[in-house]
Coordinates of C-alpha atoms and ligand atoms in Angstrom, one line a residue:
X133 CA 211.8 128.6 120.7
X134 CA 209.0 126.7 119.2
X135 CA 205.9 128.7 118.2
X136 CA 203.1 128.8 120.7
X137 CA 199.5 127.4 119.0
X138 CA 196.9 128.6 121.3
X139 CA 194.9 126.0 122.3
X140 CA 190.8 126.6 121.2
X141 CA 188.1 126.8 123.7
X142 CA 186.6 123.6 122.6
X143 CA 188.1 120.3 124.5
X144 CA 189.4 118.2 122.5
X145 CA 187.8 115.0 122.4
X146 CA 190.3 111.7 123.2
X147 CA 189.5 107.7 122.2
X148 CA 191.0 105.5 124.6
X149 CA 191.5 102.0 123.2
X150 CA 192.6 99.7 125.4
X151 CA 191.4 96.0 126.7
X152 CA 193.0 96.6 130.4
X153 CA 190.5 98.2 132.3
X154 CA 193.3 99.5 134.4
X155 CA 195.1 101.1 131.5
X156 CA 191.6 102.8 130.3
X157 CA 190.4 104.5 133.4
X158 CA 193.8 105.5 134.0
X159 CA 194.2 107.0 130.6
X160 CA 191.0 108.6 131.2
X161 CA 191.6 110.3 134.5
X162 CA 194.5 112.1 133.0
X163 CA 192.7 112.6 129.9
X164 CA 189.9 114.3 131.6
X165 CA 192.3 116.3 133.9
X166 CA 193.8 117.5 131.4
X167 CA 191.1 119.1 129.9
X168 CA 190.0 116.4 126.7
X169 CA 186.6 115.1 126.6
X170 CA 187.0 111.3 126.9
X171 CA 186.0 108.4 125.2
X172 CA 186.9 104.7 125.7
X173 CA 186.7 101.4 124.0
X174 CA 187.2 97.8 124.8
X175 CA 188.1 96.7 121.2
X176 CA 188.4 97.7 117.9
X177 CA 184.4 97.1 117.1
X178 CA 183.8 99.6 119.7
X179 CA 186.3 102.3 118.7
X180 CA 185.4 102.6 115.3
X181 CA 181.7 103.3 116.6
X182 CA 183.1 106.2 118.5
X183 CA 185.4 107.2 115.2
X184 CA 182.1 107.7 113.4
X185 CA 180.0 108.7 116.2
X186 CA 181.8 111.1 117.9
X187 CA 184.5 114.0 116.2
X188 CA 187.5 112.3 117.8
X189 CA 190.7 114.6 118.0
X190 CA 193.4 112.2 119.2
X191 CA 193.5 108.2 119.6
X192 CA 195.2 106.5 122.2
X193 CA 195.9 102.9 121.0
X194 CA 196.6 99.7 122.2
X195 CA 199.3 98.2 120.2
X196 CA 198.1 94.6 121.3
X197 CA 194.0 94.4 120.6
X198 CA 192.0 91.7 121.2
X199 CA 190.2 89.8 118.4
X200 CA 190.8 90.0 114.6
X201 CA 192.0 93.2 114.2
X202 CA 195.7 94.3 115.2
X203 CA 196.5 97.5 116.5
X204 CA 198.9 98.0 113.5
X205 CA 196.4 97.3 110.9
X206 CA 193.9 99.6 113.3
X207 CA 196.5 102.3 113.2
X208 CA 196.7 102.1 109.3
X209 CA 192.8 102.2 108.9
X210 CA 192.6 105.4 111.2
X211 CA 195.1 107.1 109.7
X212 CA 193.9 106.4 105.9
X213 CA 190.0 107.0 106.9
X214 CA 190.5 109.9 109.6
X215 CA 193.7 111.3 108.4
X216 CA 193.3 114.5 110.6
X217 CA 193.3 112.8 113.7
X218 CA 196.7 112.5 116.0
X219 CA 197.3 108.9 117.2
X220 CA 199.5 107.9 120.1
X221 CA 199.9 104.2 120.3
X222 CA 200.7 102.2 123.6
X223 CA 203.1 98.9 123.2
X224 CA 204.5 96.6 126.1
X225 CA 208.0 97.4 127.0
X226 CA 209.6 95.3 125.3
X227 CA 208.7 96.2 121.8
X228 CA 210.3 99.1 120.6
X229 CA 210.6 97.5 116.9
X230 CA 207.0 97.7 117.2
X231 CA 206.8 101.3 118.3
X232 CA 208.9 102.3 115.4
X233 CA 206.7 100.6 112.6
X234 CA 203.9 102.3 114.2
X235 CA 206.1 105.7 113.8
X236 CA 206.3 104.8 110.2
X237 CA 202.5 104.0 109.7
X238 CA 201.8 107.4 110.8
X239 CA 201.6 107.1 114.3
X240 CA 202.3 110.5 116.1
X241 CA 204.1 109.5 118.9
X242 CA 204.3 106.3 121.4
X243 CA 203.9 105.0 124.9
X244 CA 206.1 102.2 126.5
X245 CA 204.0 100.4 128.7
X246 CA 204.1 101.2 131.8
X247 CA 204.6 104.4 131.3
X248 CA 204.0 106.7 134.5
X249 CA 201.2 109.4 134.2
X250 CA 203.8 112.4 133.3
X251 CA 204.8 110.6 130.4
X252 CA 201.5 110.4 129.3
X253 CA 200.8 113.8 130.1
X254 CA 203.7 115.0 128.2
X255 CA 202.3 113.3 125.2
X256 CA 198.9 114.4 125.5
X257 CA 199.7 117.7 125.4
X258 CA 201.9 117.5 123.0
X259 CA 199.6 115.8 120.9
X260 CA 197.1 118.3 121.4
X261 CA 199.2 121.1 120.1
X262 CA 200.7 119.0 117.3
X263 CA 196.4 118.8 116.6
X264 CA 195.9 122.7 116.9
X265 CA 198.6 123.4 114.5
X266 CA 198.1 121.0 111.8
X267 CA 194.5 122.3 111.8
X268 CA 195.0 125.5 111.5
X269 CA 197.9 125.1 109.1
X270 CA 194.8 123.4 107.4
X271 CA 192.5 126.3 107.7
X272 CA 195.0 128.4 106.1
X273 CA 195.8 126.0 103.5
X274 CA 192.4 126.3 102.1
X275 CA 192.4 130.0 102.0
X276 CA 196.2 129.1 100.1
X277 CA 194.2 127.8 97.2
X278 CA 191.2 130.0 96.6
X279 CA 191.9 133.2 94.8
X280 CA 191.2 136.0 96.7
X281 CA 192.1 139.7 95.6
X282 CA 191.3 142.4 93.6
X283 CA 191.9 142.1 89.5
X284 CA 196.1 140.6 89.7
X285 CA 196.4 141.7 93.2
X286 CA 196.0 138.9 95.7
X287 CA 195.0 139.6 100.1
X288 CA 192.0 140.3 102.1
X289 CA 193.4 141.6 104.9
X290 CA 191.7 144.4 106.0
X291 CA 194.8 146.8 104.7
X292 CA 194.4 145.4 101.5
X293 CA 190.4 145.8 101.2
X294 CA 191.4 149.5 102.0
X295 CA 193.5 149.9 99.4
X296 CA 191.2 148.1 96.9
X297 CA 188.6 150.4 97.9
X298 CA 191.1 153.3 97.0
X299 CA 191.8 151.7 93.8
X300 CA 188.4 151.6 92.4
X301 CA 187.9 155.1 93.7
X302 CA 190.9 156.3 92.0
X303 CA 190.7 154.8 89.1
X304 CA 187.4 156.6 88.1
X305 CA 189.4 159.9 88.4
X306 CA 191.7 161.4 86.2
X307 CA 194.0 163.2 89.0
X308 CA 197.3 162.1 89.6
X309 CA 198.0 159.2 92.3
X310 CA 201.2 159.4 94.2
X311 CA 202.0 155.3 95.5
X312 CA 204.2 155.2 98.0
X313 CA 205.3 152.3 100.2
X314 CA 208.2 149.9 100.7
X315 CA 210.3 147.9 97.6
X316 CA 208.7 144.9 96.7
X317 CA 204.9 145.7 98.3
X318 CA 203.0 145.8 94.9
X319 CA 203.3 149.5 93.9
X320 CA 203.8 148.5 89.9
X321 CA 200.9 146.8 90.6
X322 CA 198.7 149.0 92.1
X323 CA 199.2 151.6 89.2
X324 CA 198.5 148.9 86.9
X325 CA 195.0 147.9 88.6
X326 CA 194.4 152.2 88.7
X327 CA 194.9 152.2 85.0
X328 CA 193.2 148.8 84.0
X329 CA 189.9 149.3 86.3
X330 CA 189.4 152.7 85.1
X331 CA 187.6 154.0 81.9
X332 CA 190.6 154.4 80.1
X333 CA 191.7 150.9 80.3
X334 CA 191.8 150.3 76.8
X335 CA 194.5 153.0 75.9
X336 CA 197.9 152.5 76.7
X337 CA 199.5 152.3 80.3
X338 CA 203.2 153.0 79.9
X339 CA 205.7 152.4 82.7
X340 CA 208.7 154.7 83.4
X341 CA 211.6 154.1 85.3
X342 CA 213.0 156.9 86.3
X343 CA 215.6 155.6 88.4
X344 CA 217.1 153.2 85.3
X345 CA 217.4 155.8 82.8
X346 CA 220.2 157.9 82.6
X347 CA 218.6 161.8 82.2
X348 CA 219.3 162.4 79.1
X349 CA 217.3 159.3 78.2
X350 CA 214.7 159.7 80.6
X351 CA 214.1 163.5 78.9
X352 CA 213.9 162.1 75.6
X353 CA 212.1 159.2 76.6
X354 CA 209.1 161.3 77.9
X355 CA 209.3 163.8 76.3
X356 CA 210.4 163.2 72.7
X357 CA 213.5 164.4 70.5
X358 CA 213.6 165.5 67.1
X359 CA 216.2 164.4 64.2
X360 CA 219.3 166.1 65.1
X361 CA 218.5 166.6 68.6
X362 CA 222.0 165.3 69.8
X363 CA 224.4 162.9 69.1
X364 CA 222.7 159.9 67.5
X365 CA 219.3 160.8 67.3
X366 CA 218.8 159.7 63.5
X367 CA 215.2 159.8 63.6
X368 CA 213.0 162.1 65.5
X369 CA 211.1 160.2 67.9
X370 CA 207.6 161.0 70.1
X371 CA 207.5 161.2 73.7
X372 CA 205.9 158.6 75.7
X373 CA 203.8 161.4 77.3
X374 CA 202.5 161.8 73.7
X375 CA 202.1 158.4 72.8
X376 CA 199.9 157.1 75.9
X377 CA 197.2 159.2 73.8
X378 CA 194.2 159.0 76.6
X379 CA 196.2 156.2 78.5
X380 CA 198.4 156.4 81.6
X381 CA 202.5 156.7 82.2
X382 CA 203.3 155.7 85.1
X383 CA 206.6 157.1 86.3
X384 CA 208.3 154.7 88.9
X385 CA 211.1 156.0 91.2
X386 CA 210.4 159.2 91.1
X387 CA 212.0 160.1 94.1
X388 CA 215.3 159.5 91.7
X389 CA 214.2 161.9 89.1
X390 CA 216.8 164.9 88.4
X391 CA 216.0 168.1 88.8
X392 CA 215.9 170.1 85.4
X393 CA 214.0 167.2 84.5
X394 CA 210.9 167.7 87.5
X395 CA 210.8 171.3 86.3
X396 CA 209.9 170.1 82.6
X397 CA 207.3 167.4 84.4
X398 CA 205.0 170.3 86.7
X399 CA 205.5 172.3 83.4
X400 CA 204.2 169.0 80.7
X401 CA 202.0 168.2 84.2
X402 CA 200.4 172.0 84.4
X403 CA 200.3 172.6 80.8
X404 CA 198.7 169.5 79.4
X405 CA 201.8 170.1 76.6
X406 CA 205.6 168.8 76.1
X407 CA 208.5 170.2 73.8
X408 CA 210.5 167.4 72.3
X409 CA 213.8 168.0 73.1
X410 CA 215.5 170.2 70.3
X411 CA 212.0 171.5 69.2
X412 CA 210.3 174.5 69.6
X413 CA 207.0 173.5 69.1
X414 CA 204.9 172.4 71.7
X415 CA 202.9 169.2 71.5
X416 CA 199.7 168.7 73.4
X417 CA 199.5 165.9 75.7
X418 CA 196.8 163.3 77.1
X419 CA 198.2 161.6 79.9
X420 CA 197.2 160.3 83.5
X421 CA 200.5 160.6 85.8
X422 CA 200.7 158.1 88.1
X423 CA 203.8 157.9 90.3
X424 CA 205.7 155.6 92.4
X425 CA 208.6 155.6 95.4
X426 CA 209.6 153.5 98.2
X427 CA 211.9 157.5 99.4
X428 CA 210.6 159.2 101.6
X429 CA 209.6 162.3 99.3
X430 CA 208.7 164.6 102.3
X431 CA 212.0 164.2 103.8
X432 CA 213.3 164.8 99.7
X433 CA 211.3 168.2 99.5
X434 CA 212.6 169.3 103.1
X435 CA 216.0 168.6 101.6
X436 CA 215.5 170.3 98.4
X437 CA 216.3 166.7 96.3
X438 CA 213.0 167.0 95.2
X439 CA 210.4 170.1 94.0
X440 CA 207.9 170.9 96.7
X441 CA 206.0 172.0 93.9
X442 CA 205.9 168.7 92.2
X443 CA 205.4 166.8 94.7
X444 CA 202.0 168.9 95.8
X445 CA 201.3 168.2 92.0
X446 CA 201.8 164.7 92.5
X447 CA 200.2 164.5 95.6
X448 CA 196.4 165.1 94.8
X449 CA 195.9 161.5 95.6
X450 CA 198.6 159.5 97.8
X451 CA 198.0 156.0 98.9
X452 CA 200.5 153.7 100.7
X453 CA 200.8 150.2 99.9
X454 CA 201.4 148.3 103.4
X455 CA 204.2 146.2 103.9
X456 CA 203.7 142.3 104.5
X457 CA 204.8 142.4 107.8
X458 CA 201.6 144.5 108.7
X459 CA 199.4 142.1 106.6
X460 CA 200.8 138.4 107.5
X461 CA 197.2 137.1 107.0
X462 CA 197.9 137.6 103.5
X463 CA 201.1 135.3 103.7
X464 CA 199.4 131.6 102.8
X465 CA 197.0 133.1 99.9
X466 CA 200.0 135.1 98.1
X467 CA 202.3 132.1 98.6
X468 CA 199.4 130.0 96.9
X469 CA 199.3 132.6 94.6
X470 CA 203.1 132.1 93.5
X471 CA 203.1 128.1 93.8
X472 CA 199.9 127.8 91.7
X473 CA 202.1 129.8 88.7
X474 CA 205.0 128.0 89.4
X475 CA 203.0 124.7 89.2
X476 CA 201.5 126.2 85.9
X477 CA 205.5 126.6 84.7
X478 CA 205.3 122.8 83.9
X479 CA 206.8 122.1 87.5
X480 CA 205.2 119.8 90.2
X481 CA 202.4 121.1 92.5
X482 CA 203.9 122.0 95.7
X483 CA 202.6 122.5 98.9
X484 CA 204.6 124.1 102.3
X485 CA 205.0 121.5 105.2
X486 CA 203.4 123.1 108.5
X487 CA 206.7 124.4 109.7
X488 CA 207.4 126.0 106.7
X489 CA 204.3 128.3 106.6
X490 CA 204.8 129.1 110.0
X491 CA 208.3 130.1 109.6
X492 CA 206.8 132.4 106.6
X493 CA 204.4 133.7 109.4
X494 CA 206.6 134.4 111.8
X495 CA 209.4 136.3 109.3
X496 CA 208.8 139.8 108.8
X497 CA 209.7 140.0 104.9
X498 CA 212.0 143.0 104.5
X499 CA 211.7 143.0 100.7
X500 CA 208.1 142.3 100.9
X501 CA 205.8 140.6 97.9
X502 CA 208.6 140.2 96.1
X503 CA 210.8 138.7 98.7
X504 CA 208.0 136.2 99.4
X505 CA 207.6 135.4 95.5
X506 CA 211.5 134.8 94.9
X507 CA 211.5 132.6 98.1
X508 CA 209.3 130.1 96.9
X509 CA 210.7 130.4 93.2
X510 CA 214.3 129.5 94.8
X511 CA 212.7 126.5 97.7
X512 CA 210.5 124.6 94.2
X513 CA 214.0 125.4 92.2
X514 CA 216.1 123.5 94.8
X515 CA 213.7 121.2 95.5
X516 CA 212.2 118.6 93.8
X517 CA 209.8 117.1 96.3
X518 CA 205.9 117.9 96.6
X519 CA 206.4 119.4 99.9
X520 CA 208.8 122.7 100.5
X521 CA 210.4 122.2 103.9
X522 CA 212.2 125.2 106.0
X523 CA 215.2 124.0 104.9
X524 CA 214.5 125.1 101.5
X525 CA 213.5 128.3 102.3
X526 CA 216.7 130.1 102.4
X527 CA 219.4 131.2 104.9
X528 CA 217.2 134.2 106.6
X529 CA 214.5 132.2 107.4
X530 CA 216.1 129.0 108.5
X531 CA 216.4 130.5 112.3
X532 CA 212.8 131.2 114.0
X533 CA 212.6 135.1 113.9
X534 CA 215.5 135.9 112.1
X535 CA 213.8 138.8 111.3
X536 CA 214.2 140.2 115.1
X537 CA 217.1 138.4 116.6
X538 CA 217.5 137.3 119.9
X539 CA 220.1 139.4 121.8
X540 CA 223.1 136.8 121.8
X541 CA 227.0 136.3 120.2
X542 CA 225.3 134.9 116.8
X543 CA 226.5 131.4 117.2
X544 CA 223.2 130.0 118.4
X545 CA 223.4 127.2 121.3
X546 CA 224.9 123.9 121.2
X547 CA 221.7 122.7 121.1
X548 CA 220.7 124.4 118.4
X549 CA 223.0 123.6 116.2
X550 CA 222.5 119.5 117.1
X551 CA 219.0 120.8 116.1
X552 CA 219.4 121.4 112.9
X553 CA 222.1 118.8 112.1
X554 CA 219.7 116.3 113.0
X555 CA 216.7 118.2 110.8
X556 CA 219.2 118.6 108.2
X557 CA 219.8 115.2 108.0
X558 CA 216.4 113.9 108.2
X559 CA 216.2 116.3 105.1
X560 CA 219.0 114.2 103.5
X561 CA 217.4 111.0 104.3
X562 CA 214.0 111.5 103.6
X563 CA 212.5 111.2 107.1
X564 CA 214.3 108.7 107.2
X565 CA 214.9 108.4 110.7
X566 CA 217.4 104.9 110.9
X567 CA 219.4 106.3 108.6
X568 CA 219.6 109.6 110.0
X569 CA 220.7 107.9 113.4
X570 CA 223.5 106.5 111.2
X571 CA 224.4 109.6 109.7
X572 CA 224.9 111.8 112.6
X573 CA 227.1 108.8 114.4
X574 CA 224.2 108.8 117.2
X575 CA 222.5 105.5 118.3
X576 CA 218.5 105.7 117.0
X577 CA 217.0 105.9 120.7
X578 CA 219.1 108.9 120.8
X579 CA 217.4 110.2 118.0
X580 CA 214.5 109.4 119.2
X581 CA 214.5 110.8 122.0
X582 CA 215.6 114.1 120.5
X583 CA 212.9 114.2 118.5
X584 CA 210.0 113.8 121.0
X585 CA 211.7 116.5 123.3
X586 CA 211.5 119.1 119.5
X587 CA 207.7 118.6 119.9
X588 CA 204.5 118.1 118.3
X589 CA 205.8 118.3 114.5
X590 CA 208.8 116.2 114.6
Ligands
ATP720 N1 199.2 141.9 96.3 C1 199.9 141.2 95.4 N2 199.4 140.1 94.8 C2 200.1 139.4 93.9 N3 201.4 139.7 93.5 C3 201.9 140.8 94.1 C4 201.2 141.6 95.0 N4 202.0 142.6 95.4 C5 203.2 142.4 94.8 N5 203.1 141.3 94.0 C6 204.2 140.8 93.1 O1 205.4 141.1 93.7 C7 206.4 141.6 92.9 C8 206.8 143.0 93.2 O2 205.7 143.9 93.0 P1 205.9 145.4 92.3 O3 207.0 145.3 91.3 O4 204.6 145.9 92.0 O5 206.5 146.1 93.6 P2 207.1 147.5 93.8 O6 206.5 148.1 95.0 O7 206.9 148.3 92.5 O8 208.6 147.3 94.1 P3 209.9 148.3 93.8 O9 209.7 149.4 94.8 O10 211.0 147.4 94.2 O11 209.8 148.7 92.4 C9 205.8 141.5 91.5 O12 206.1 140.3 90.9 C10 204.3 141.5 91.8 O13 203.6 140.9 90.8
MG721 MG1 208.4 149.0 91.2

């Protein structure tokens, strides 16, 4: 179930490195009818002139070179001068040692020699998709680093530029803004940016939750008590209505607010004026009402949970922040976002291995942002490395699309679960692949083998 990479337009462009003629044209043919644009060399002076002449995609070395050079030490000089491109190398059969240390100098994969043309094939294209994915991993990776948002909100998917765009809009109004959308999608936040990109931005903004409160608090909280109001209130104290003064309160969860208590709201709301509780005297009142929910407030008002009345009120301006599943584009710069502030925390800077950000790609984040930003807080908690593998990202997104499981009994297949034993244990060891072997009780050719058949990342 391995993500598909779609393969670009452009051909890929293949070095050939060989000093058998044989071995070249042969590498060629299938090279060439496979698609690649092909280059060959001779020797090691000639392929680095096609290294720098030509934007090679994926080398084809000979293990055994002629002259000076080795094809080990040539391996270790591509790989540390042209680190983006994929290279196979080719040993004589009876050198898997060899094969191995190549493995471990970065080589991608290998050929035994003589190795028939569906083995080559097989590694070409597997090279080639192992190349399409690391570069766009890499395009996304830059994007991961540069900020790119609107004030403290980061995206630039297209939903997001809409809602910026209603931001800056309703921030140069006074109305009420109704923000509706999912738990975790940035709601606090949007109300925030309202409040902070608007002319009153220097006044307070004062958050309300009305879903935390109990409503006897909440009442007093808004609106203000005097001494004596009830039990234990010694001192009289000033609503929060009153005290934002020219700023904004923004009422979260207001789906959850009671209903005495939304009558005394459209009232405070209609009449620019609030009576502390236990007063009679009214006290006027200079403050924006923004509002928050991740209910459904039209199914409330059919219902009756919630005033129609209000919610009109409320409703001058409604906006609804998108979840992440519509806006996945936004995935690699919000999870830059949070690794940059982790990394600020005194911790090591961390980066996502290529399967990692794709498993974040392909999950569809039912808690959202915040899902997203507790993830990677928990992966760089657990692990100490510079490089956040799936295996740290948590239990619903170890299986590919767990977000939309495959119809089956839940166990996974048997060859799954050797899957992720072996991944498991590379984890353990490092990448250490010897050791892995050991671990799982498995001879290493076994491993091996395994591991070219999981494909291009492994
Ligand atoms: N676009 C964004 N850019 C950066 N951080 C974001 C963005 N959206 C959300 N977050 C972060 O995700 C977390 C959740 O956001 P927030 O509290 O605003 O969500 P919410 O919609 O109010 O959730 P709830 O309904 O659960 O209250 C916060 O830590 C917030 O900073
Ligand atoms: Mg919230």
């Amino acid at each position: 179930m391995e993500k598909k990479i779609s393969v670009p337009s452009a051909p890929l462009n293949v070095l050939v490195i060989d000093d058998e003629k044989s071995i070249r044209d042969g590498c060629r043919q299938a090279a060439e009818g496979l698609g690649f644009k092909t280059h060959v060399a001779e020797n090691a002076g000639n392929a680095y002139k096609s290294l720098e002449s030509q934007s090679i995609d994926v080398v084809l070395l000979d293990m055994k070179l002629p002259g000076s050079t080795s094809g080990q030490e040539m391996l270790k000089d591509i790989r540390s001068r042209y680190p983006n491109v994929v290279v196979i190398v080719m040993t004589g059969y009876a050198t898997v040692p060899a094969a191995v240390q190549a493995m471990r100098s970065g080589a991608y994969d290998y050929l035994s020699k003589p190795f028939n043309l569906e083995e080559l094939r097989l590694t070409l294209e597997r090279a080639a998709s192992h190349f399409n994915l690391t570069t766009e991993n890499r395009v996304l990776r830059t994007k991961l680093r540069s900020k790119e948002g609107f004030g403290n909100m980061i995206g630039r998917s297209p939903q997001m530029e809409k809602l910026y765009r209603f931001i800056s809009k309703a921030a140069n109004s006074q109305h009420p803004v109704l923000i509706l959308g999912e738990s975790g999608t940035g709601k606090e936040l949007v109300a925030r940016s309202i409040h902070f990109n608007g002319p009153q931005k220097d006044k307070p903004f004062i958050p309300v939750d009305c879903g935390s409160l109990v409503p006897t608090l909440i009442e007093s909280e808004l609106f203000g008590h005097i001494k004596g109001a009830f039990t234990g209130a010694n001192q009289s104290k000033e609503g929060l209505l009153a005290l934002a003064d020219g700023g904004t309160v923004f009422l979260d969860e207001i789906g959850e607010l009671p209903s005495d208590l939304q009558a005394k709201l459209l009232r405070a709301i209609q009449e620019k004026e609030i009576r502390p509780v236990g007063s009679t005297r009214r006290v006027p009142i200079d403050a924006r009402i923004l509002a928050a929910t991740n209910r459904d407030l039209d199914v409330a008002v059919q219902n009756g949970s919630f005033r129609r009345d209000l919610y009109f009120r409320l409703n001058v301006l409604a906006l609804r922040v998108p979840p992440l599943r519509e806006r996945k584009q936004d995935i690699p710069v919000l999870a830059g976002h949070f690794l940059d502030r982790i990394e600020r925390t005194g911790n090591i800077r961390r980066t996502l291995s290529d399967e990692a950000l794709h498993r974040m790609l392909d999950y569809d984040w039912p808690g959202n942002v915040r899902e997203l930003e507790n993830c990677l807080e928990r992966a760089c908690a657990m692990n100490s490395g510079p490089v956040i593998h799936v295996i740290d990202l948590g239990t619903s997104l170890q299986s590919p699309r767990s977000a939309s499981p495959q119809p089956g009994n839940g166990f996974g297949t048997l060859a799954d679960l050797e899957k992720n034993a072996i991944f498991a244990a590379l984890q353990h060891t490092h990448g250490d692949k010897l050791q892995a072997a050991e671990l799982l009780g498995i001879g290493k050719t076994t491993l091996y083998r395994k591991l070219k058949e999981y494909g291009p990342q492994f």
